[in-house]
mmCIF file with all atom_site columns, C-alpha atoms in Angstrom:
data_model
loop_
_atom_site.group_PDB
_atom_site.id
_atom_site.type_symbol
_atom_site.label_atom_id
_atom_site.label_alt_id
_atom_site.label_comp_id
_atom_site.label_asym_id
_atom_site.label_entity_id
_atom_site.label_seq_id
_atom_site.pdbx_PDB_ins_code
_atom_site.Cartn_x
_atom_site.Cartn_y
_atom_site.Cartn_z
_atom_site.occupancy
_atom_site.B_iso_or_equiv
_atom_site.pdbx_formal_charge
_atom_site.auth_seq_id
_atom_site.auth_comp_id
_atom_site.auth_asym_id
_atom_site.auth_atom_id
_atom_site.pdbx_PDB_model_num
ATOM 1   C CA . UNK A 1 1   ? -2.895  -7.521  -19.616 1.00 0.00 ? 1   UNK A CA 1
ATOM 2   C CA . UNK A 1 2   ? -4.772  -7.819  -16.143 1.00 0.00 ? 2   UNK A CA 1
ATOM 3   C CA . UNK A 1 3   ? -3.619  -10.537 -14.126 1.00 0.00 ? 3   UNK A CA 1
ATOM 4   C CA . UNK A 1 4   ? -5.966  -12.618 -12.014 1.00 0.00 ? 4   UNK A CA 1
ATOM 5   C CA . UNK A 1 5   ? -9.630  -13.454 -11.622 1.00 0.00 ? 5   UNK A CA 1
ATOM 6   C CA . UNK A 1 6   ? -13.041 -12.316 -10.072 1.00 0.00 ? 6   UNK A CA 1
ATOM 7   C CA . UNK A 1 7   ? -14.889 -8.898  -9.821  1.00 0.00 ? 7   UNK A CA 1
ATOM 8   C CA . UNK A 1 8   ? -11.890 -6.349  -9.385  1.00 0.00 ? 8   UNK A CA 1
ATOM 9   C CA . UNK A 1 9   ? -10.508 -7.689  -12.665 1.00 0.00 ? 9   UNK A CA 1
ATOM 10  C CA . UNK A 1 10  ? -13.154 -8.210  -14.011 1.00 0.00 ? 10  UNK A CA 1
ATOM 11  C CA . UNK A 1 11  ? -14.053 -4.536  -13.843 1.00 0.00 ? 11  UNK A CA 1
ATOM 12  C CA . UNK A 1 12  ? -10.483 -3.216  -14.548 1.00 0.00 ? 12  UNK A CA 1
ATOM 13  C CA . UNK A 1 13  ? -10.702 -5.378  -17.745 1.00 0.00 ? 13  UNK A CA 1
ATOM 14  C CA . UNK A 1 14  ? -14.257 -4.145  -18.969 1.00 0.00 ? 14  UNK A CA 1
ATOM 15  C CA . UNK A 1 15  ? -13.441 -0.236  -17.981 1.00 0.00 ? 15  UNK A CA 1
ATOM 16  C CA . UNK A 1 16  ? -9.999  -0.379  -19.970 1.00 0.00 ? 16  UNK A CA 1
ATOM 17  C CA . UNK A 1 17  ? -11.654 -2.169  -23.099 1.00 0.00 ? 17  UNK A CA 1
ATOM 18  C CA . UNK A 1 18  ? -14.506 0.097   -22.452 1.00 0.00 ? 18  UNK A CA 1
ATOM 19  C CA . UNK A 1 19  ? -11.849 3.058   -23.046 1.00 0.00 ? 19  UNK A CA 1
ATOM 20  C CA . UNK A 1 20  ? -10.373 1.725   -26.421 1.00 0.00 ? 20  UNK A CA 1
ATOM 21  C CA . UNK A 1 21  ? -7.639  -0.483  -24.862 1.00 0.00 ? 21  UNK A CA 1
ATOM 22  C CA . UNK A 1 22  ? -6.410  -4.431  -26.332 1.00 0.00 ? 22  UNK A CA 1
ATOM 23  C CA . UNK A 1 23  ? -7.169  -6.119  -23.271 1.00 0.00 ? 23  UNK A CA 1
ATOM 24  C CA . UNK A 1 24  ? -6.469  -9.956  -22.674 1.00 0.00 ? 24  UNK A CA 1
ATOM 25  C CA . UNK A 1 25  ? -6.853  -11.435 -18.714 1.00 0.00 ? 25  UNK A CA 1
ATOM 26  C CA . UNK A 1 26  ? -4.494  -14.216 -17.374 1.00 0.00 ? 26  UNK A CA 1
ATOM 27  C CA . UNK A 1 27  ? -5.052  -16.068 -14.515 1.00 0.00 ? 27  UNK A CA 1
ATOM 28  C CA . UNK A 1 28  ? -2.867  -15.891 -11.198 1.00 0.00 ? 28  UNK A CA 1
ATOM 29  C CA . UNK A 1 29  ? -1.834  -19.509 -11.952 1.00 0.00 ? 29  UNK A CA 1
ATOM 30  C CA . UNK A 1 30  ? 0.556   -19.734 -15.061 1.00 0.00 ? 30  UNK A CA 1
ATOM 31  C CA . UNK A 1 31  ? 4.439   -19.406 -14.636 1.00 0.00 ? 31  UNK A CA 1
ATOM 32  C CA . UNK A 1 32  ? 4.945   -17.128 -17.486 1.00 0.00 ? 32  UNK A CA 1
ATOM 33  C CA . UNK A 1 33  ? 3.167   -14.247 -18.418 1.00 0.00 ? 33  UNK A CA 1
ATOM 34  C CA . UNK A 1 34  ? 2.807   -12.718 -21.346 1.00 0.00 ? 34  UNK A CA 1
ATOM 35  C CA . UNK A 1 35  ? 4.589   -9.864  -23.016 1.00 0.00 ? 35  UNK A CA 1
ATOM 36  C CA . UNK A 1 36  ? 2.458   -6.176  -23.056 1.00 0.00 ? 36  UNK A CA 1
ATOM 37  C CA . UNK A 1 37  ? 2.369   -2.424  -22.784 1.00 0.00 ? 37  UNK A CA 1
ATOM 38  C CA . UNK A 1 38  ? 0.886   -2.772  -19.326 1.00 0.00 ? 38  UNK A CA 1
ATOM 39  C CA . UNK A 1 39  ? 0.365   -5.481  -16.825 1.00 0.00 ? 39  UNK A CA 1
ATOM 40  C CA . UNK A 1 40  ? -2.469  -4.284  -13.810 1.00 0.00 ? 40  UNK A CA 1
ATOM 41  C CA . UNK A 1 41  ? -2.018  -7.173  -11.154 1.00 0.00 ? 41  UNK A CA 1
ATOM 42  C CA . UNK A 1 42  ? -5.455  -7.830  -9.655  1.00 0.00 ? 42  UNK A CA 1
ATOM 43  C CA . UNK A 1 43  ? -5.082  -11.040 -8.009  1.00 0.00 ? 43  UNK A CA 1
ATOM 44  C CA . UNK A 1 44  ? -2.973  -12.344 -5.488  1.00 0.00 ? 44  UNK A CA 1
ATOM 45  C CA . UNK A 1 45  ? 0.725   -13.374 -7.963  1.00 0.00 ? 45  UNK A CA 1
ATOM 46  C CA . UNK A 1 46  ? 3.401   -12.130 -5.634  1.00 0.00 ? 46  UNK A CA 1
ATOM 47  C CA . UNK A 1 47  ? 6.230   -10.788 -7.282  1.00 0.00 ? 47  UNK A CA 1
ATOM 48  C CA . UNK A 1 48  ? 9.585   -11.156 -5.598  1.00 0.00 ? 48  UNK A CA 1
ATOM 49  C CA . UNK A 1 49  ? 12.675  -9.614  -6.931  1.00 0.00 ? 49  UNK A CA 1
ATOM 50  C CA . UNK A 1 50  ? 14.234  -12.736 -8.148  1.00 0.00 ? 50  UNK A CA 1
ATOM 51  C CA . UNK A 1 51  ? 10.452  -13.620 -10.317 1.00 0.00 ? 51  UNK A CA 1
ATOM 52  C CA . UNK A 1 52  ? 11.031  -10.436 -12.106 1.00 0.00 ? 52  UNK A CA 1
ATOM 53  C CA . UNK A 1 53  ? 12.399  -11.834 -15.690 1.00 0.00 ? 53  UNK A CA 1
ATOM 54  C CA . UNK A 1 54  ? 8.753   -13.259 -15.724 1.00 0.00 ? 54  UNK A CA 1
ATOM 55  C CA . UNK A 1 55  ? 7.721   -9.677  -16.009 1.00 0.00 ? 55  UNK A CA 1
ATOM 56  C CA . UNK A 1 56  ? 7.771   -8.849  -19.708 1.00 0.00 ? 56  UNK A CA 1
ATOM 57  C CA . UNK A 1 57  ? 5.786   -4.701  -19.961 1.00 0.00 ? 57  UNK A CA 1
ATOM 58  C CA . UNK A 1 58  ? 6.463   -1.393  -20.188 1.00 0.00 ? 58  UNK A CA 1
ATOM 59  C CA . UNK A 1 59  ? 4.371   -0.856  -17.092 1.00 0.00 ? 59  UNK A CA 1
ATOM 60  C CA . UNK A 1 60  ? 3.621   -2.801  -14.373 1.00 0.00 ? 60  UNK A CA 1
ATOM 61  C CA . UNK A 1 61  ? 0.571   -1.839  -11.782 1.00 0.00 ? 61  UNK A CA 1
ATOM 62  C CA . UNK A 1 62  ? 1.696   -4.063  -8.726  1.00 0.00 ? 62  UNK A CA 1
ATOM 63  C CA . UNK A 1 63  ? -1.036  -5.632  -6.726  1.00 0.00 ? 63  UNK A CA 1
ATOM 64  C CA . UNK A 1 64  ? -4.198  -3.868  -5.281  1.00 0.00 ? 64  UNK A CA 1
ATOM 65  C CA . UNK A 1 65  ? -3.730  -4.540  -1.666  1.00 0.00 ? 65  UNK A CA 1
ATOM 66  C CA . UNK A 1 66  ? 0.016   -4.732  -1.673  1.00 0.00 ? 66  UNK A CA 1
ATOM 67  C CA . UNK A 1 67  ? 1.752   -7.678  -2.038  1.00 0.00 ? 67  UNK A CA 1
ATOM 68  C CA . UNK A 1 68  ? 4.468   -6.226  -4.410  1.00 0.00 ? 68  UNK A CA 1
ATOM 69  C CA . UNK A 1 69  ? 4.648   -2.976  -2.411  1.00 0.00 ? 69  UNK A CA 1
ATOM 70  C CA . UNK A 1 70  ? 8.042   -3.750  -2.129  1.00 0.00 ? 70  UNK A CA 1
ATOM 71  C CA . UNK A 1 71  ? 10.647  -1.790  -2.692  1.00 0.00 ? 71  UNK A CA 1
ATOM 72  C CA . UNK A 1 72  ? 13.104  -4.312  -3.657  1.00 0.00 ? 72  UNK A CA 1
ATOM 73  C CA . UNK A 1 73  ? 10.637  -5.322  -6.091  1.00 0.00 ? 73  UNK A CA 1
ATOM 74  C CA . UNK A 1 74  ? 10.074  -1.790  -8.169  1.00 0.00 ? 74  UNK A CA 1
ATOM 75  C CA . UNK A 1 75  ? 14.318  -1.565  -7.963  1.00 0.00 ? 75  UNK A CA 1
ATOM 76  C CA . UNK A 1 76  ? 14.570  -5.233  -10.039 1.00 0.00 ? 76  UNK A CA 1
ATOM 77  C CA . UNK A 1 77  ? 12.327  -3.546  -12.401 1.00 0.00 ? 77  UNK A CA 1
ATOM 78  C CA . UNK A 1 78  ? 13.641  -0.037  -12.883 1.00 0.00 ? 78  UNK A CA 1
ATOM 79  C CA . UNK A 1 79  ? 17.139  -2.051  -13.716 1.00 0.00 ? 79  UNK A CA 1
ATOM 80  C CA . UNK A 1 80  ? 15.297  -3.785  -16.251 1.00 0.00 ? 80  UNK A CA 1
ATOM 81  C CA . UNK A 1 81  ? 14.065  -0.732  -17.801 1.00 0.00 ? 81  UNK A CA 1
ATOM 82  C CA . UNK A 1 82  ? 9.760   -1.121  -16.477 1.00 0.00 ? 82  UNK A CA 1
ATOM 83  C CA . UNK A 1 83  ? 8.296   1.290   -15.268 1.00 0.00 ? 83  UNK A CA 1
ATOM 84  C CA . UNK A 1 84  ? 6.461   0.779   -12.304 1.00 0.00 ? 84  UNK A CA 1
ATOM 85  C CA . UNK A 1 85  ? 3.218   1.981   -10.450 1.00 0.00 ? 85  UNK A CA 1
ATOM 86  C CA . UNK A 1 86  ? 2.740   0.169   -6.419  1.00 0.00 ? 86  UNK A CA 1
ATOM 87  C CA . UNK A 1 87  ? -1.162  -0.744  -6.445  1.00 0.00 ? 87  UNK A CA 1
ATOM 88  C CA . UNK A 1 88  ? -1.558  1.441   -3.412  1.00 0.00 ? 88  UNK A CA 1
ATOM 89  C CA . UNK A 1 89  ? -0.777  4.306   -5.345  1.00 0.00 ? 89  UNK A CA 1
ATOM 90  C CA . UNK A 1 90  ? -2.850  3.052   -8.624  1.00 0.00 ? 90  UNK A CA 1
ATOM 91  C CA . UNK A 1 91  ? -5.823  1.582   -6.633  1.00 0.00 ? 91  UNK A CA 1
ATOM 92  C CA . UNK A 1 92  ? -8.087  4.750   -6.337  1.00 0.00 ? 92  UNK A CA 1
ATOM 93  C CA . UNK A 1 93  ? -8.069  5.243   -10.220 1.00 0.00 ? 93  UNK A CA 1
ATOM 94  C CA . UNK A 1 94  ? -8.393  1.944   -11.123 1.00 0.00 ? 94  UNK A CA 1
ATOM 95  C CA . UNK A 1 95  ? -11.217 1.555   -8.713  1.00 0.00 ? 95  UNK A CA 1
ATOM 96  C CA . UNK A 1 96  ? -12.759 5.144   -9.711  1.00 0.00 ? 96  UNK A CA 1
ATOM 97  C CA . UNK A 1 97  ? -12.747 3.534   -13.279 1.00 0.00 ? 97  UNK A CA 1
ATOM 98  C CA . UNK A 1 98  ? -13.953 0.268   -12.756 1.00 0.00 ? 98  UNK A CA 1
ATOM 99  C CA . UNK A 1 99  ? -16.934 1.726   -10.464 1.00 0.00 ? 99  UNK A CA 1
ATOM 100 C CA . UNK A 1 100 ? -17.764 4.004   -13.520 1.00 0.00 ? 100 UNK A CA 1
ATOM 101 C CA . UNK A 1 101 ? -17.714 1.294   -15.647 1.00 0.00 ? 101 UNK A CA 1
ATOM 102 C CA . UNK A 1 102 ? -20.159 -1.265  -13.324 1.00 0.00 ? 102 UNK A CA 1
ATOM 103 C CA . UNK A 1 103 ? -22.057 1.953   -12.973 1.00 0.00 ? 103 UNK A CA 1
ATOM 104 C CA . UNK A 1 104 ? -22.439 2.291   -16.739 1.00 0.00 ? 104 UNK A CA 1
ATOM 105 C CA . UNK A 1 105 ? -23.538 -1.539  -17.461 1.00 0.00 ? 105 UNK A CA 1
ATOM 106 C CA . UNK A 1 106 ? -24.024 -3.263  -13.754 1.00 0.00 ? 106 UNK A CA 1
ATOM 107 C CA . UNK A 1 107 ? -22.177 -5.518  -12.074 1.00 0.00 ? 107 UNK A CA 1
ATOM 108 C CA . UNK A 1 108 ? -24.231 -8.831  -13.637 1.00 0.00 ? 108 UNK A CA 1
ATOM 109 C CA . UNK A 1 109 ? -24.468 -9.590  -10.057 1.00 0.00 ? 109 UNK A CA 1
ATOM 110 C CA . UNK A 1 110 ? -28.061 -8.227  -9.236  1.00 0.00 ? 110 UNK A CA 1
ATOM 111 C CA . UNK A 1 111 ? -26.568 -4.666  -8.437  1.00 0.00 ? 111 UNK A CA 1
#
């Protein structure tokens, strides 16, 4: 699942269907989200240690720009058994994949 909308999820979501994954997008805006394998936060959801039982993945990619780098965060969900990769960490091959894939078919946005 990638979480939120515009162009960065946009291209995570094309480059992992692109690759053979199941993907479905959610917007920032519901209260639950939906159980998955892997849940790449591209928009701006914060998650807070006490939001975690909203989190229902193996893996969780926190935000691209930080606003789950938090440590107290990625200790809520190593108790609940997630996995978990800070988007500061994940952000250079998620963006290495979704340049290759707006490389590949353009961005629809004249370039």
């Amino acid at each position: 699942v990638v979480l939120g909308a515009g162009p960065l999820a946009d291209a995570v979501a094309g480059s992992a269907a692109q690759d053979g994954a199941r993907v479905d997008r959610v917007h920032d805006g519901l209260h639950t989200l939906p159980a998955c394998d892997v849940l790449i936060n591209c928009g701006a959801r914060r998650f807070e240690p006490e939001t975690m039982r909203a989190v229902h993945c193996r893996v969780l990619v926190g935000a691209i720009g930080g606003p789950s780098d938090d440590d107290a965060v990625w200790r809520a969900l190593a108790a609940r058994g997630i996995q978990s990769v800070p988007g500061s960490v994940a952000a250079g091959v998620l963006l290495r994949s979704a340049a290759a894939t707006i490389a590949r078919h353009g961005s629809g946005a004249g370039g």
